[in-house]
PDB file of C-alpha atoms in Angstrom:
ATOM      1  CA  UNK A   1    -159.155  74.994 -76.538  1.00 47.00           C
ATOM      2  CA  UNK A   2    -158.514  74.290 -79.950  1.00 43.00           C
ATOM      3  CA  UNK A   3    -157.891  78.482 -81.098  1.00 45.00           C
ATOM      4  CA  UNK A   4    -155.607  78.540 -78.229  1.00 45.00           C
ATOM      5  CA  UNK A   5    -153.844  75.085 -79.671  1.00 49.00           C
ATOM      6  CA  UNK A   6    -153.596  77.329 -83.636  1.00 46.00           C
ATOM      7  CA  UNK A   7    -152.302  80.509 -82.027  1.00 47.00           C
ATOM      8  CA  UNK A   8    -149.819  78.339 -80.491  1.00 49.00           C
ATOM      9  CA  UNK A   9    -148.392  76.507 -83.194  1.00 53.00           C
ATOM     10  CA  UNK A  10    -149.085  79.667 -84.994  1.00 53.00           C
ATOM     11  CA  UNK A  11    -146.972  81.878 -82.212  1.00 54.00           C
ATOM     12  CA  UNK A  12    -143.666  78.629 -82.080  1.00 56.00           C
ATOM     13  CA  UNK A  13    -144.131  79.061 -86.180  1.00 60.00           C
ATOM     14  CA  UNK A  14    -143.979  82.446 -86.990  1.00 59.00           C
ATOM     15  CA  UNK A  15    -142.248  84.427 -83.826  1.00 63.00           C
ATOM     16  CA  UNK A  16    -138.245  84.511 -84.145  1.00 65.00           C
ATOM     17  CA  UNK A  17    -136.096  85.982 -81.391  1.00 62.00           C
ATOM     18  CA  UNK A  18    -132.789  86.706 -81.349  1.00 60.00           C
ATOM     19  CA  UNK A  19    -130.485  87.936 -78.551  1.00 57.00           C
ATOM     20  CA  UNK A  20    -128.444  90.734 -79.704  1.00 60.00           C
ATOM     21  CA  UNK A  21    -127.088  92.178 -76.191  1.00 55.00           C
ATOM     22  CA  UNK A  22    -127.419  90.299 -72.962  1.00 58.00           C
ATOM     23  CA  UNK A  23    -129.393  87.918 -71.353  1.00 63.00           C
ATOM     24  CA  UNK A  24    -132.704  89.018 -72.379  1.00 68.00           C
ATOM     25  CA  UNK A  25    -135.506  85.063 -72.213  1.00 72.00           C
ATOM     26  CA  UNK A  26    -138.780  85.763 -72.862  1.00 75.00           C
ATOM     27  CA  UNK A  27    -141.521  83.373 -73.337  1.00 78.00           C
ATOM     28  CA  UNK A  28    -144.799  84.291 -76.088  1.00 76.00           C
ATOM     29  CA  UNK A  29    -148.597  82.686 -75.218  1.00 78.00           C
ATOM     30  CA  UNK A  30    -151.909  84.468 -76.608  1.00 75.00           C
ATOM     31  CA  UNK A  31    -153.801  85.877 -74.522  1.00 80.00           C
ATOM     32  CA  UNK A  32    -158.251  84.885 -74.508  1.00 78.00           C
ATOM     33  CA  UNK A  33    -160.603  85.111 -77.689  1.00 77.00           C
ATOM     34  CA  UNK A  34    -157.600  87.920 -77.748  1.00 77.00           C
ATOM     35  CA  UNK A  35    -156.219  87.097 -80.953  1.00 71.00           C
ATOM     36  CA  UNK A  36    -153.739  90.312 -82.137  1.00 75.00           C
ATOM     37  CA  UNK A  37    -152.339  90.289 -78.921  1.00 80.00           C
ATOM     38  CA  UNK A  38    -149.649  88.948 -77.266  1.00 79.00           C
ATOM     39  CA  UNK A  39    -148.591  88.510 -74.085  1.00 82.00           C
ATOM     40  CA  UNK A  40    -144.798  88.246 -73.185  1.00 80.00           C
ATOM     41  CA  UNK A  41    -143.048  87.278 -70.285  1.00 81.00           C
ATOM     42  CA  UNK A  42    -139.472  88.709 -69.446  1.00 76.00           C
ATOM     43  CA  UNK A  43    -137.915  84.906 -68.480  1.00 74.00           C
ATOM     44  CA  UNK A  44    -134.252  86.884 -67.512  1.00 68.00           C
ATOM     45  CA  UNK A  45    -132.834  89.868 -66.796  1.00 65.00           C
ATOM     46  CA  UNK A  46    -129.328  91.006 -66.619  1.00 64.00           C
ATOM     47  CA  UNK A  47    -129.733  93.914 -63.708  1.00 65.00           C
ATOM     48  CA  UNK A  48    -126.358  96.241 -64.371  1.00 66.00           C
ATOM     49  CA  UNK A  49    -126.499  95.731 -68.615  1.00 65.00           C
ATOM     50  CA  UNK A  50    -128.403  96.823 -71.089  1.00 68.00           C
ATOM     51  CA  UNK A  51    -129.899  94.235 -73.511  1.00 67.00           C
ATOM     52  CA  UNK A  52    -131.945  94.400 -76.943  1.00 69.00           C
ATOM     53  CA  UNK A  53    -133.700  91.918 -78.509  1.00 68.00           C
ATOM     54  CA  UNK A  54    -134.927  90.948 -82.229  1.00 72.00           C
ATOM     55  CA  UNK A  55    -138.040  89.970 -82.666  1.00 73.00           C
ATOM     56  CA  UNK A  56    -138.913  88.397 -86.409  1.00 74.00           C
ATOM     57  CA  UNK A  57    -142.610  87.814 -86.507  1.00 73.00           C
ATOM     58  CA  UNK A  58    -145.392  86.687 -89.318  1.00 75.00           C
ATOM     59  CA  UNK A  59    -148.423  87.881 -89.208  1.00 77.00           C
ATOM     60  CA  UNK A  60    -152.075  86.653 -90.304  1.00 79.00           C
ATOM     61  CA  UNK A  61    -153.704  89.739 -92.226  1.00 85.00           C
ATOM     62  CA  UNK A  62    -156.972  89.509 -93.409  1.00 87.00           C
ATOM     63  CA  UNK A  63    -157.841  89.579 -97.454  1.00 92.00           C
ATOM     64  CA  UNK A  64    -159.944  92.305 -96.759  1.00 92.00           C
ATOM     65  CA  UNK A  65    -157.234  94.537 -95.496  1.00 89.00           C
ATOM     66  CA  UNK A  66    -155.475  97.641 -96.754  1.00 90.00           C
ATOM     67  CA  UNK A  67    -153.218 100.094 -94.405  1.00 89.00           C
ATOM     68  CA  UNK A  68    -150.736 100.005 -92.112  1.00 89.00           C
ATOM     69  CA  UNK A  69    -149.926  96.827 -89.007  1.00 85.00           C
ATOM     70  CA  UNK A  70    -149.158  99.347 -85.926  1.00 85.00           C
ATOM     71  CA  UNK A  71    -148.105  97.649 -82.691  1.00 81.00           C
ATOM     72  CA  UNK A  72    -148.381  98.714 -80.524  1.00 85.00           C
ATOM     73  CA  UNK A  73    -146.612  97.727 -76.882  1.00 81.00           C
ATOM     74  CA  UNK A  74    -147.362  98.117 -72.789  1.00 84.00           C
ATOM     75  CA  UNK A  75    -146.561  96.405 -69.680  1.00 80.00           C
ATOM     76  CA  UNK A  76    -145.551  95.943 -66.258  1.00 79.00           C
ATOM     77  CA  UNK A  77    -142.816  97.305 -68.151  1.00 73.00           C
ATOM     78  CA  UNK A  78    -142.894  99.976 -68.623  1.00 75.00           C
ATOM     79  CA  UNK A  79    -143.132  99.949 -72.137  1.00 77.00           C
ATOM     80  CA  UNK A  80    -145.684 102.195 -73.860  1.00 84.00           C
ATOM     81  CA  UNK A  81    -144.979 102.121 -77.792  1.00 87.00           C
ATOM     82  CA  UNK A  82    -146.929 102.358 -80.763  1.00 89.00           C
ATOM     83  CA  UNK A  83    -144.542 101.179 -84.828  1.00 86.00           C
ATOM     84  CA  UNK A  84    -145.169 100.779 -87.891  1.00 88.00           C
ATOM     85  CA  UNK A  85    -143.861  97.548 -89.314  1.00 83.00           C
ATOM     86  CA  UNK A  86    -145.768  97.173 -92.393  1.00 84.00           C
ATOM     87  CA  UNK A  87    -148.107  98.997 -94.807  1.00 89.00           C
ATOM     88  CA  UNK A  88    -150.119  96.072 -95.916  1.00 89.00           C
ATOM     89  CA  UNK A  89    -151.724  96.564-100.506  1.00 90.00           C
ATOM     90  CA  UNK A  90    -154.871  95.407-101.601  1.00 92.00           C
ATOM     91  CA  UNK A  91    -153.126  91.291-103.687  1.00 94.00           C
ATOM     92  CA  UNK A  92    -155.736  92.461-106.584  1.00 96.00           C
ATOM     93  CA  UNK A  93    -158.135  95.531-108.534  1.00 95.00           C
ATOM     94  CA  UNK A  94    -160.250  95.634-110.811  1.00 96.00           C
ATOM     95  CA  UNK A  95    -162.846  96.393-113.261  1.00 96.00           C
ATOM     96  CA  UNK A  96    -165.522  95.956-115.504  1.00 96.00           C
ATOM     97  CA  UNK A  97    -167.424  97.832-118.337  1.00 95.00           C
ATOM     98  CA  UNK A  98    -170.724  99.158-116.860  1.00 94.00           C
ATOM     99  CA  UNK A  99    -173.287  98.542-118.620  1.00 95.00           C
ATOM    100  CA  UNK A 100    -177.397  98.631-117.516  1.00 96.00           C
ATOM    101  CA  UNK A 101    -179.050  95.638-116.458  1.00 96.00           C
ATOM    102  CA  UNK A 102    -183.228  96.043-116.176  1.00 96.00           C
ATOM    103  CA  UNK A 103    -184.367  93.661-112.902  1.00 96.00           C
ATOM    104  CA  UNK A 104    -186.119  90.685-113.917  1.00 95.00           C
ATOM    105  CA  UNK A 105    -185.121  89.547-117.176  1.00 95.00           C
ATOM    106  CA  UNK A 106    -182.929  86.466-118.473  1.00 95.00           C
ATOM    107  CA  UNK A 107    -179.406  86.889-120.896  1.00 96.00           C
ATOM    108  CA  UNK A 108    -178.525  90.319-120.807  1.00 96.00           C
ATOM    109  CA  UNK A 109    -175.316  91.056-122.167  1.00 97.00           C
ATOM    110  CA  UNK A 110    -172.583  93.243-119.916  1.00 96.00           C
ATOM    111  CA  UNK A 111    -168.822  94.288-119.865  1.00 96.00           C
ATOM    112  CA  UNK A 112    -165.628  92.586-119.591  1.00 97.00           C
ATOM    113  CA  UNK A 113    -164.725  92.041-116.013  1.00 97.00           C
ATOM    114  CA  UNK A 114    -161.062  92.689-115.611  1.00 98.00           C
ATOM    115  CA  UNK A 115    -158.683  91.806-112.678  1.00 98.00           C
ATOM    116  CA  UNK A 116    -155.201  92.209-112.216  1.00 97.00           C
ATOM    117  CA  UNK A 117    -152.746  91.064-109.501  1.00 96.00           C
ATOM    118  CA  UNK A 118    -150.707  94.317-107.765  1.00 95.00           C
ATOM    119  CA  UNK A 119    -147.676  91.591-108.411  1.00 95.00           C
ATOM    120  CA  UNK A 120    -146.367  88.814-109.712  1.00 96.00           C
ATOM    121  CA  UNK A 121    -147.274  85.390-107.447  1.00 95.00           C
ATOM    122  CA  UNK A 122    -150.409  86.830-106.450  1.00 95.00           C
ATOM    123  CA  UNK A 123    -152.634  84.247-106.734  1.00 95.00           C
ATOM    124  CA  UNK A 124    -151.593  81.181-105.734  1.00 93.00           C
ATOM    125  CA  UNK A 125    -152.162  77.757-106.944  1.00 92.00           C
ATOM    126  CA  UNK A 126    -151.406  75.471-104.461  1.00 88.00           C
ATOM    127  CA  UNK A 127    -153.848  72.873-102.820  1.00 89.00           C
ATOM    128  CA  UNK A 128    -156.421  73.372-105.556  1.00 91.00           C
ATOM    129  CA  UNK A 129    -156.858  76.917-105.036  1.00 95.00           C
ATOM    130  CA  UNK A 130    -159.358  78.550-107.241  1.00 96.00           C
ATOM    131  CA  UNK A 131    -160.792  82.735-107.771  1.00 97.00           C
ATOM    132  CA  UNK A 132    -164.638  82.786-107.534  1.00 97.00           C
ATOM    133  CA  UNK A 133    -165.951  85.842-108.714  1.00 98.00           C
ATOM    134  CA  UNK A 134    -169.073  86.001-106.371  1.00 97.00           C
ATOM    135  CA  UNK A 135    -172.373  87.687-108.088  1.00 97.00           C
ATOM    136  CA  UNK A 136    -174.931  89.263-105.330  1.00 96.00           C
ATOM    137  CA  UNK A 137    -178.042  87.189-104.304  1.00 95.00           C
ATOM    138  CA  UNK A 138    -180.397  87.232-107.495  1.00 96.00           C
ATOM    139  CA  UNK A 139    -178.823  87.837-109.556  1.00 97.00           C
ATOM    140  CA  UNK A 140    -177.102  84.852-111.959  1.00 97.00           C
ATOM    141  CA  UNK A 141    -174.930  84.051-114.902  1.00 97.00           C
ATOM    142  CA  UNK A 142    -176.815  82.710-117.663  1.00 97.00           C
ATOM    143  CA  UNK A 143    -173.460  81.551-119.384  1.00 96.00           C
ATOM    144  CA  UNK A 144    -170.259  80.638-118.737  1.00 97.00           C
ATOM    145  CA  UNK A 145    -168.211  83.020-119.861  1.00 97.00           C
ATOM    146  CA  UNK A 146    -164.590  83.296-121.275  1.00 97.00           C
ATOM    147  CA  UNK A 147    -162.184  82.898-119.224  1.00 98.00           C
ATOM    148  CA  UNK A 148    -158.262  84.525-120.135  1.00 97.00           C
ATOM    149  CA  UNK A 149    -155.325  85.810-119.638  1.00 97.00           C
ATOM    150  CA  UNK A 150    -154.534  88.725-121.781  1.00 97.00           C
ATOM    151  CA  UNK A 151    -151.486  89.607-119.449  1.00 97.00           C
ATOM    152  CA  UNK A 152    -148.514  87.956-117.618  1.00 96.00           C
ATOM    153  CA  UNK A 153    -148.020  84.080-117.661  1.00 96.00           C
ATOM    154  CA  UNK A 154    -150.544  82.836-115.089  1.00 97.00           C
ATOM    155  CA  UNK A 155    -152.212  79.312-116.130  1.00 97.00           C
ATOM    156  CA  UNK A 156    -155.917  78.449-115.549  1.00 97.00           C
ATOM    157  CA  UNK A 157    -157.806  75.497-115.423  1.00 96.00           C
ATOM    158  CA  UNK A 158    -161.056  75.147-117.017  1.00 97.00           C
ATOM    159  CA  UNK A 159    -163.823  77.149-114.908  1.00 97.00           C
ATOM    160  CA  UNK A 160    -167.696  76.864-113.645  1.00 97.00           C
ATOM    161  CA  UNK A 161    -170.346  78.106-112.138  1.00 97.00           C
ATOM    162  CA  UNK A 162    -171.768  76.926-109.405  1.00 96.00           C
ATOM    163  CA  UNK A 163    -174.674  78.006-107.009  1.00 95.00           C
ATOM    164  CA  UNK A 164    -173.776  80.379-104.082  1.00 90.00           C
ATOM    165  CA  UNK A 165    -174.264  79.955-100.135  1.00 90.00           C
ATOM    166  CA  UNK A 166    -177.567  82.765-100.924  1.00 88.00           C
ATOM    167  CA  UNK A 167    -179.017  79.651-103.217  1.00 91.00           C
ATOM    168  CA  UNK A 168    -178.869  81.697-106.293  1.00 92.00           C
ATOM    169  CA  UNK A 169    -178.405  79.406-109.146  1.00 93.00           C
ATOM    170  CA  UNK A 170    -174.922  79.201-110.855  1.00 95.00           C
ATOM    171  CA  UNK A 171    -174.610  82.681-109.894  1.00 95.00           C
ATOM    172  CA  UNK A 172    -170.311  82.010-109.065  1.00 97.00           C
ATOM    173  CA  UNK A 173    -167.894  81.929-111.195  1.00 98.00           C
ATOM    174  CA  UNK A 174    -165.603  79.269-109.966  1.00 98.00           C
ATOM    175  CA  UNK A 175    -161.986  79.762-111.889  1.00 98.00           C
ATOM    176  CA  UNK A 176    -158.847  76.843-111.053  1.00 97.00           C
ATOM    177  CA  UNK A 177    -155.677  78.222-110.772  1.00 97.00           C
ATOM    178  CA  UNK A 178    -153.224  75.458-112.010  1.00 96.00           C
ATOM    179  CA  UNK A 179    -150.166  78.046-111.452  1.00 96.00           C
ATOM    180  CA  UNK A 180    -148.244  80.983-110.563  1.00 96.00           C
ATOM    181  CA  UNK A 181    -146.714  83.955-111.917  1.00 96.00           C
ATOM    182  CA  UNK A 182    -143.729  85.355-112.908  1.00 96.00           C
ATOM    183  CA  UNK A 183    -144.917  88.148-113.938  1.00 96.00           C
ATOM    184  CA  UNK A 184    -147.495  90.688-113.123  1.00 97.00           C
ATOM    185  CA  UNK A 185    -150.805  89.113-114.405  1.00 97.00           C
ATOM    186  CA  UNK A 186    -154.389  89.987-115.973  1.00 98.00           C
ATOM    187  CA  UNK A 187    -157.206  87.970-116.629  1.00 98.00           C
ATOM    188  CA  UNK A 188    -160.340  88.869-118.478  1.00 98.00           C
ATOM    189  CA  UNK A 189    -164.107  87.428-118.167  1.00 98.00           C
ATOM    190  CA  UNK A 190    -165.354  88.508-121.346  1.00 97.00           C
ATOM    191  CA  UNK A 191    -169.027  86.929-122.902  1.00 97.00           C
ATOM    192  CA  UNK A 192    -170.699  88.290-119.467  1.00 97.00           C
ATOM    193  CA  UNK A 193    -174.306  88.377-119.739  1.00 97.00           C
ATOM    194  CA  UNK A 194    -176.914  87.639-116.135  1.00 97.00           C
ATOM    195  CA  UNK A 195    -180.375  87.253-115.069  1.00 96.00           C
ATOM    196  CA  UNK A 196    -181.844  88.743-112.631  1.00 96.00           C
ATOM    197  CA  UNK A 197    -185.083  88.321-110.506  1.00 95.00           C
ATOM    198  CA  UNK A 198    -187.735  90.454-108.794  1.00 94.00           C
ATOM    199  CA  UNK A 199    -185.865  90.207-106.100  1.00 94.00           C
ATOM    200  CA  UNK A 200    -182.393  92.304-107.143  1.00 95.00           C
ATOM    201  CA  UNK A 201    -183.249  95.871-106.039  1.00 95.00           C
ATOM    202  CA  UNK A 202    -182.018  98.854-108.039  1.00 96.00           C
ATOM    203  CA  UNK A 203    -178.588 100.215-107.399  1.00 96.00           C
ATOM    204  CA  UNK A 204    -175.297  98.781-108.262  1.00 97.00           C
ATOM    205  CA  UNK A 205    -174.657  95.123-109.223  1.00 97.00           C
ATOM    206  CA  UNK A 206    -171.329  94.297-106.688  1.00 97.00           C
ATOM    207  CA  UNK A 207    -169.544  91.227-107.680  1.00 98.00           C
ATOM    208  CA  UNK A 208    -167.186  89.829-104.694  1.00 97.00           C
ATOM    209  CA  UNK A 209    -163.225  88.182-105.772  1.00 97.00           C
ATOM    210  CA  UNK A 210    -162.383  85.680-103.692  1.00 96.00           C
ATOM    211  CA  UNK A 211    -161.273  82.401-102.980  1.00 95.00           C
ATOM    212  CA  UNK A 212    -158.188  80.745-101.750  1.00 94.00           C
ATOM    213  CA  UNK A 213    -155.766  81.342-104.428  1.00 95.00           C
ATOM    214  CA  UNK A 214    -155.653  85.025-103.124  1.00 95.00           C
ATOM    215  CA  UNK A 215    -156.871  84.622 -99.216  1.00 92.00           C
ATOM    216  CA  UNK A 216    -153.965  82.863 -96.983  1.00 86.00           C
ATOM    217  CA  UNK A 217    -155.438  84.214 -94.112  1.00 86.00           C
ATOM    218  CA  UNK A 218    -158.635  82.798 -93.721  1.00 85.00           C
ATOM    219  CA  UNK A 219    -160.142  84.566 -91.444  1.00 85.00           C
ATOM    220  CA  UNK A 220    -163.978  83.993 -91.434  1.00 85.00           C
ATOM    221  CA  UNK A 221    -166.013  86.753 -92.495  1.00 89.00           C
ATOM    222  CA  UNK A 222    -163.256  88.486 -94.201  1.00 91.00           C
ATOM    223  CA  UNK A 223    -162.759  86.726 -97.112  1.00 93.00           C
ATOM    224  CA  UNK A 224    -163.847  89.727 -99.844  1.00 95.00           C
ATOM    225  CA  UNK A 225    -160.908  90.530-101.783  1.00 95.00           C
ATOM    226  CA  UNK A 226    -162.124  92.816-103.543  1.00 96.00           C
ATOM    227  CA  UNK A 227    -165.040  94.470-105.392  1.00 97.00           C
ATOM    228  CA  UNK A 228    -166.008  95.167-109.217  1.00 97.00           C
ATOM    229  CA  UNK A 229    -169.273  97.606-109.782  1.00 97.00           C
ATOM    230  CA  UNK A 230    -170.165  95.750-113.245  1.00 96.00           C
ATOM    231  CA  UNK A 231    -173.674  97.297-113.794  1.00 96.00           C
ATOM    232  CA  UNK A 232    -176.104  98.840-113.435  1.00 97.00           C
ATOM    233  CA  UNK A 233    -179.443  98.033-111.937  1.00 96.00           C
ATOM    234  CA  UNK A 234    -182.507  99.379-113.254  1.00 96.00           C
ATOM    235  CA  UNK A 235    -186.455  98.905-113.281  1.00 92.00           C
ATOM    236  CA  UNK A 236    -187.750  98.230-116.552  1.00 83.00           C
ATOM    237  CA  UNK A 237    -189.567 100.354-118.991  1.00 58.00           C
ATOM    238  CA  UNK A 238    -193.510  99.781-119.180  1.00 63.00           C
ATOM    239  CA  UNK A 239    -193.140  98.278-122.139  1.00 59.00           C
ATOM    240  CA  UNK A 240    -189.846  96.076-121.168  1.00 59.00           C
ATOM    241  CA  UNK A 241    -192.008  93.177-119.621  1.00 53.00           C
ATOM    242  CA  UNK A 242    -194.447  91.366-122.140  1.00 48.00           C
ATOM    243  CA  UNK A 243    -197.447  89.729-120.050  1.00 49.00           C
ATOM    244  CA  UNK A 244    -200.666  87.278-120.309  1.00 45.00           C
ATOM    245  CA  UNK A 245    -204.757  87.082-118.753  1.00 49.00           C
ATOM    246  CA  UNK A 246    -207.134  85.837-118.673  1.00 55.00           C
ATOM    247  CA  UNK A 247    -210.596  86.895-116.841  1.00 52.00           C
ATOM    248  CA  UNK A 248    -213.341  83.799-116.307  1.00 58.00           C
ATOM    249  CA  UNK A 249    -216.774  84.835-115.439  1.00 59.00           C
TER     250      UNK A 249
END
């Protein structure tokens, strides 16, 4: 099973066990269809001494997760405990200047968008990594916005617009990362304008912040690092719509 092979390779490359006393010998293996569960089998235990081992492990964390990382211990050796080993914070924060945009109308000016990393080197540049700002279905960027770094020393590549997975044209702003930062950096997206078709519901227009420049884990269906409420979608007043018709008898 390829997933089990990947899990086993991850265990071998990320878990380090050191004996601090005695002769404990333990092997960890992944559990089928349970990626968050490891099974450890003791191969050697000293009968008359208290043995101690230290385990250092790396974990894959979904980019949309924040909060405590806890480990639960159980099994036939009588170990039942839960410990907190780390705290996960969101990699970036984002905000936008809110405006109202009208459903079914084109080229509507919107507010600036700011995306700030929580610490230096949050945005990675390896393997042509990209940051992606994804608009909802039915919402397009009318034209390519202006993208710049207003704080810090992050270096960006040439931005483009592309079609989203839902088929909406130009609803993903792609921002390549050329070099990671040494100082906490802020990305500003300005000269933003949206076009909305008539399928867009009333309410908040929420942008998803995604991309492998932030997501190292690549966990399926857990790819949104942050969301930004960028506008309020409203129904146009009767005078805002223009139409014509012709009746023939």
